[in-house]
Coordinates of C-alpha atoms in Angstrom, one line a residue:
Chain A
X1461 CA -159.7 146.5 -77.0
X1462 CA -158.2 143.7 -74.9
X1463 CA -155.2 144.3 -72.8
X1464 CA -152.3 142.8 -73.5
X1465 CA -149.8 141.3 -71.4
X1466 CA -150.6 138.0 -72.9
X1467 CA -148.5 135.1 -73.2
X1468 CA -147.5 133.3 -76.0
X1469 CA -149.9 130.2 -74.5
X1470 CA -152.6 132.4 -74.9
X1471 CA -152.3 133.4 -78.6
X1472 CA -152.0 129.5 -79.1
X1473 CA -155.0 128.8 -76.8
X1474 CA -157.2 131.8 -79.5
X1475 CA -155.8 130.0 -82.4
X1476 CA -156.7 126.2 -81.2
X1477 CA -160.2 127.4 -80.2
X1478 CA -160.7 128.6 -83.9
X1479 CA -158.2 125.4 -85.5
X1480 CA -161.8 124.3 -87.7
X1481 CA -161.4 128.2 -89.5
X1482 CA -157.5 128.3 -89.7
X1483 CA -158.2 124.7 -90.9
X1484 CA -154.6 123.6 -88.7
X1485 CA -153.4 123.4 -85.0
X1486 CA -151.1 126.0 -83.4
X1487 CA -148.0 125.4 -80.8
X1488 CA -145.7 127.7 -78.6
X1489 CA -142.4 127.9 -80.3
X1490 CA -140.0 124.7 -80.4
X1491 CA -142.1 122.1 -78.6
X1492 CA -140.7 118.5 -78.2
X1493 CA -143.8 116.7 -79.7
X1494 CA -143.6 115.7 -83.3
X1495 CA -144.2 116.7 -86.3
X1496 CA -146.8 114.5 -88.1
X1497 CA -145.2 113.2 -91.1
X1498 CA -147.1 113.9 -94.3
X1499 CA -148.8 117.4 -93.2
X1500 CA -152.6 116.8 -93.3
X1501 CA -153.2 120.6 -92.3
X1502 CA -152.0 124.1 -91.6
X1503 CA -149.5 123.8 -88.3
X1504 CA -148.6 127.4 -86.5
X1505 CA -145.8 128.1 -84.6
X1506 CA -145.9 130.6 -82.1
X1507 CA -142.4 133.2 -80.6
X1508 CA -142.2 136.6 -79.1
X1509 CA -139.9 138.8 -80.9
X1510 CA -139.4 141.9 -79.1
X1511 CA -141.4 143.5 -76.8
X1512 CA -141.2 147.5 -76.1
X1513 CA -143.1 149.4 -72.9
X1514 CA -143.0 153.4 -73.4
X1515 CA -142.9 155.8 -70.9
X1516 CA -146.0 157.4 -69.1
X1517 CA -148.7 159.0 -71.1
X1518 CA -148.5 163.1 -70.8
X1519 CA -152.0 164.5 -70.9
X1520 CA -152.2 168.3 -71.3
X1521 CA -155.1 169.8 -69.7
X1522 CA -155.4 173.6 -70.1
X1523 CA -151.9 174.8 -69.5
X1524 CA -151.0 171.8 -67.0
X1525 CA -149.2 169.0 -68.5
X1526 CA -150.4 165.6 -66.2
X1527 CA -148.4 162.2 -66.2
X1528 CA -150.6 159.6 -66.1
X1529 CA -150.0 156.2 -64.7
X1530 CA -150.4 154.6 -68.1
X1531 CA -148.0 153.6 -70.5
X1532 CA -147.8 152.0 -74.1
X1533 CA -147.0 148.7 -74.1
X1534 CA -146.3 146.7 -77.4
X1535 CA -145.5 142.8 -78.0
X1536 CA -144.4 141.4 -81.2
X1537 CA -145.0 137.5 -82.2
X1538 CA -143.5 135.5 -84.3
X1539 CA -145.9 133.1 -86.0
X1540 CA -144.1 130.7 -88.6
X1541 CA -147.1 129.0 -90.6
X1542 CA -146.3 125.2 -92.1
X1543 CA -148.8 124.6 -95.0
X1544 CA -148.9 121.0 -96.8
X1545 CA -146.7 121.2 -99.9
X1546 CA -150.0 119.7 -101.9
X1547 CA -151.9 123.3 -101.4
X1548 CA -150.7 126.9 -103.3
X1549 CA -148.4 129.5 -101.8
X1550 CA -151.6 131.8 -101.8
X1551 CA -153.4 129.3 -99.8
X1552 CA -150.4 130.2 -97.3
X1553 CA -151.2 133.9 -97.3
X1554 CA -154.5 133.5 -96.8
X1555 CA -154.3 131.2 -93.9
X1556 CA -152.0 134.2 -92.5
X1557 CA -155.3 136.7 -93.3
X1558 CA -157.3 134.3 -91.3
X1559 CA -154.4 134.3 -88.6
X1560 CA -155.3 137.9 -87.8
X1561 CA -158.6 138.3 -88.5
X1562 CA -158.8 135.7 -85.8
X1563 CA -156.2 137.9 -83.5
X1564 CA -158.6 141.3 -84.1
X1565 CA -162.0 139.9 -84.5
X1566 CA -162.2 136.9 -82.3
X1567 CA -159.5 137.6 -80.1
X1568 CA -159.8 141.3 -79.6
X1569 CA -156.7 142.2 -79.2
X1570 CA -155.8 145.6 -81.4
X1571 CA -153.1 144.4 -84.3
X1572 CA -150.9 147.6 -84.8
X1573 CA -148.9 146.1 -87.5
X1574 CA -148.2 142.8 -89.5
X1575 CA -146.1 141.6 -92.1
X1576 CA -144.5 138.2 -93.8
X1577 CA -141.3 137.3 -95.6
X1578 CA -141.0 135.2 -98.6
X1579 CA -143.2 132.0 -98.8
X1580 CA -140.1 128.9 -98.7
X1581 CA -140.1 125.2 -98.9
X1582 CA -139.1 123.3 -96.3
X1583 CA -137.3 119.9 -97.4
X1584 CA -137.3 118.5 -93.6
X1585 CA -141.0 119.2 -92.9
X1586 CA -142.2 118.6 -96.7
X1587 CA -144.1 122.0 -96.4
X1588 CA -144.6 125.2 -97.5
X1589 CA -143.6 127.8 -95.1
X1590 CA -144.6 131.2 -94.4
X1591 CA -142.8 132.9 -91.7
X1592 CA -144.7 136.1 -90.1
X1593 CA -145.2 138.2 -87.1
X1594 CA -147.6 140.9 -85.8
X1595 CA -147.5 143.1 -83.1
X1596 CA -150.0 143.7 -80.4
X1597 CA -150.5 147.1 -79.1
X1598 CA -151.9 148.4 -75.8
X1599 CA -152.0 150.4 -72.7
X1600 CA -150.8 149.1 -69.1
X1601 CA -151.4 150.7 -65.7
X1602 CA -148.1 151.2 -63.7
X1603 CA -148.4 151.9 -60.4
X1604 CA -145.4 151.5 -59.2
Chain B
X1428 CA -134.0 80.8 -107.3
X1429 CA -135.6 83.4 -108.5
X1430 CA -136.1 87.0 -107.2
X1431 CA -140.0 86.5 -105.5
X1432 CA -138.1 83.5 -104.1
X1433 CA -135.9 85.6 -102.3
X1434 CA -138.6 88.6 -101.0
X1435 CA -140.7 85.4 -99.6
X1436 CA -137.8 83.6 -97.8
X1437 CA -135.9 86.5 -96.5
X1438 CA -138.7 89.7 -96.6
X1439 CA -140.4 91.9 -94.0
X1440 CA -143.8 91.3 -94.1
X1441 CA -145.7 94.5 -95.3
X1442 CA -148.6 95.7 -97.1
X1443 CA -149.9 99.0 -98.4
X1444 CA -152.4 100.9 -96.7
X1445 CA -154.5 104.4 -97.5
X1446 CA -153.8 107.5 -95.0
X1447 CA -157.0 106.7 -93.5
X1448 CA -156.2 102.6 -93.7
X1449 CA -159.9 101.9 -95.0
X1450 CA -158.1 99.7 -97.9
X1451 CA -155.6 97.9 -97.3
X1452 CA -153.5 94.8 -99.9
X1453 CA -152.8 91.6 -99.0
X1454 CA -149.3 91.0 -97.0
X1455 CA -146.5 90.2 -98.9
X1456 CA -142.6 90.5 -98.4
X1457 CA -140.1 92.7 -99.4
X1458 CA -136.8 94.2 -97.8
X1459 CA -136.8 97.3 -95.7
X1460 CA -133.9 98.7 -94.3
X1461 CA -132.7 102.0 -92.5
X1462 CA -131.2 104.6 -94.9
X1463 CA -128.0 105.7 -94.0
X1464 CA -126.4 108.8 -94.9
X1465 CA -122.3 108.7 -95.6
X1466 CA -122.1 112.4 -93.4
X1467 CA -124.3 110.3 -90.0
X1468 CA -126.8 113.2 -90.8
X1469 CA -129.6 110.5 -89.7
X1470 CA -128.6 109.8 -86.7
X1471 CA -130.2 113.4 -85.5
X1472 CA -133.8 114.8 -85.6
X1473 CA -134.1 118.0 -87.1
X1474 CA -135.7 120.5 -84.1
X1475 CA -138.4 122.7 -85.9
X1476 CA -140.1 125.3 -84.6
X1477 CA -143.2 123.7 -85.0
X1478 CA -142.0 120.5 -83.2
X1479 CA -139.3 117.8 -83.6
X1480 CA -139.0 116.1 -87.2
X1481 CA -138.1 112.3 -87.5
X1482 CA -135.8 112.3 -90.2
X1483 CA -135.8 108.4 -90.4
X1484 CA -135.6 107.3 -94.0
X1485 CA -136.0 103.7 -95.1
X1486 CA -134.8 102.4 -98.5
X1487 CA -137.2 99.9 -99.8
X1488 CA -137.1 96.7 -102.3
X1489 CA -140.1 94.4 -103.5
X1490 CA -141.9 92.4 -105.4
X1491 CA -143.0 93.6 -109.2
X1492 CA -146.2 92.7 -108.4
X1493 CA -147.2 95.5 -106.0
X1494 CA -146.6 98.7 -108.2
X1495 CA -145.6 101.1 -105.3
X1496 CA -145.7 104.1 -108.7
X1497 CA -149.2 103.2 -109.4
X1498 CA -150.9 104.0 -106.1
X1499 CA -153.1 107.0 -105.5
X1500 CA -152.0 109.9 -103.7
X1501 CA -153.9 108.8 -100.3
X1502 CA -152.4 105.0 -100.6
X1503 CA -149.1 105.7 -100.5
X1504 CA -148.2 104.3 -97.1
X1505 CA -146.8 100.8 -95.9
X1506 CA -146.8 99.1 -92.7
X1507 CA -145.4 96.6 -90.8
X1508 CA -146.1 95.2 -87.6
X1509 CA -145.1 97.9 -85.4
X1510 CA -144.5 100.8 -87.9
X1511 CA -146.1 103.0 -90.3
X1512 CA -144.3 104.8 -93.6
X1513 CA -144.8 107.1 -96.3
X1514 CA -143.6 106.3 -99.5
X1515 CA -141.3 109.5 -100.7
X1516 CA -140.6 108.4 -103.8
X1517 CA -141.1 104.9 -105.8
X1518 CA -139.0 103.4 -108.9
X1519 CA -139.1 100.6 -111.4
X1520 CA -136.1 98.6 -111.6
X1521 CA -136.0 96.8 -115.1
X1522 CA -133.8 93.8 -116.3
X1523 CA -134.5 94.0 -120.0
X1524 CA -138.1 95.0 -120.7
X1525 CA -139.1 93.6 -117.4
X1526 CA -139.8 95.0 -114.3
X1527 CA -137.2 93.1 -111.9
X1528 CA -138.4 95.1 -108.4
X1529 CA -139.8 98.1 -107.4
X1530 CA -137.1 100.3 -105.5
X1531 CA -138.7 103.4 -103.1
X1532 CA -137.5 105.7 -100.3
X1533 CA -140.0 105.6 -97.4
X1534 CA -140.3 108.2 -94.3
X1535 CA -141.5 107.3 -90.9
X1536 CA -145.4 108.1 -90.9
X1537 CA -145.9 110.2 -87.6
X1538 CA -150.2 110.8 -86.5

């Protein structure tokens, strides 16, 4: 399992390293380049959403309860898909299954949930649109 | 005078390309201006998450004889010297049962 404490660059690094298999490009959230105007392929945006860091992991040996220096650390993205309005909504969702096959397989990062809203059509971008998120989970050190 | 008169004399000089520009038709003339909006909506680009969109939208007027509705899906683009377009949507403007000009909506082609 990787560790996480990624940035958003580097989800957007994994996905452009495997753009041939997501057949599109990815990009960090609300960059100032343009849009290329008609869509030729899949284009992914990347966000964080929320991010959560527990409290230190409680192991219990025996009767003694130890506090470990470890401590859950969890990340949400955001990743808003833009698909070219000439291929089907289930193309869309199945660009999205590639999107985290990619995240667990190629990336290994561990994928403790992931979900999508409705598929919409975007009149600005001429697209279909697929907007998503997952959320990385892992453990971090604090030594603090 | 009649209406080819007029595209010749007064026209941008265009001609239709495919997306990858392997064919290409011979220039001709027509009239292509900037589309404006009565609410100034075009002045602004629309800020995606993906990236900016150029909202620029060009209204389009030429010659019968280059049928802007009969081109395939991957010729539907037009340039000019210094600009590329898609064509949104393209319309045949009759007088009678003839076909005076073709009328289309073109979009700022962006690679």
């Amino acid at each position: 399992m990787r560790i996480i404490g990624s940035t958003v660059t580097q989800i957007v690094a994994l996905l452009n390293a495997n753009s041939a298999s997501l057949n599109g490009s990815a990009t960090a959230a609300f960059p100032t380049t343009k849009i290329s105007y008609p869509l030729n392929e899949n284009l992914f945006a990347v966000g964080v959403l929320s991010s959560s860091l527990g409290k230190r992991i409680v192991v219990t040996e025996g009767d003694e309860r130890v506090e470990t220096h470890n401590r859950p650390l969890s990340v949400t993205y955001s990743v808003t898909i833009y698909s070219p309005a000439s291929l089907s909504g289930s193309a869309l969702l199945s660009t999205f299954d590639k999107v985290i096959d990619c995240i667990v397989h190629t990336g290994n990062y561990n994928v403790s949930s992931a979900g999508c809203g409705d598929i919409e059509y975007s009149t600005v971008a001429k697209a279909n649109v697929l907007k998503a998120f997952f959320t990385l989970s892992s453990v971090v050190s604090d030594l603090t | 005078m009649t209406i080819e008169k007029v595209f010749s004399r007064c026209g941008r000089s265009v001609r239709l390309v495919s997306s990858d520009e392997s064919w290409s038709s011979e220039i001709y003339q027509a009239f292509l201006q900037p589309l404006r909006y009565k609410n100034k909506m075009y002045l602004d680009s629309a800020h995606l998450d993906a990236g900016v969109e150029d909202m620029g939208y060009y209204l389009y007027i030429g010659p019968s004889n280059h049928d802007l509705t009969a081109l395939s899906e991957n010729c539907r683009f037009l340039k000019t010297t210094d600009s590329k377009y898609s064509i949104v949507k393209s319309e045949k403007v009759y007088f009678s049962e003839d076909v005076l000009y073709i009328w289309a909506i073109l979009r700022t082609a962006v690679e």
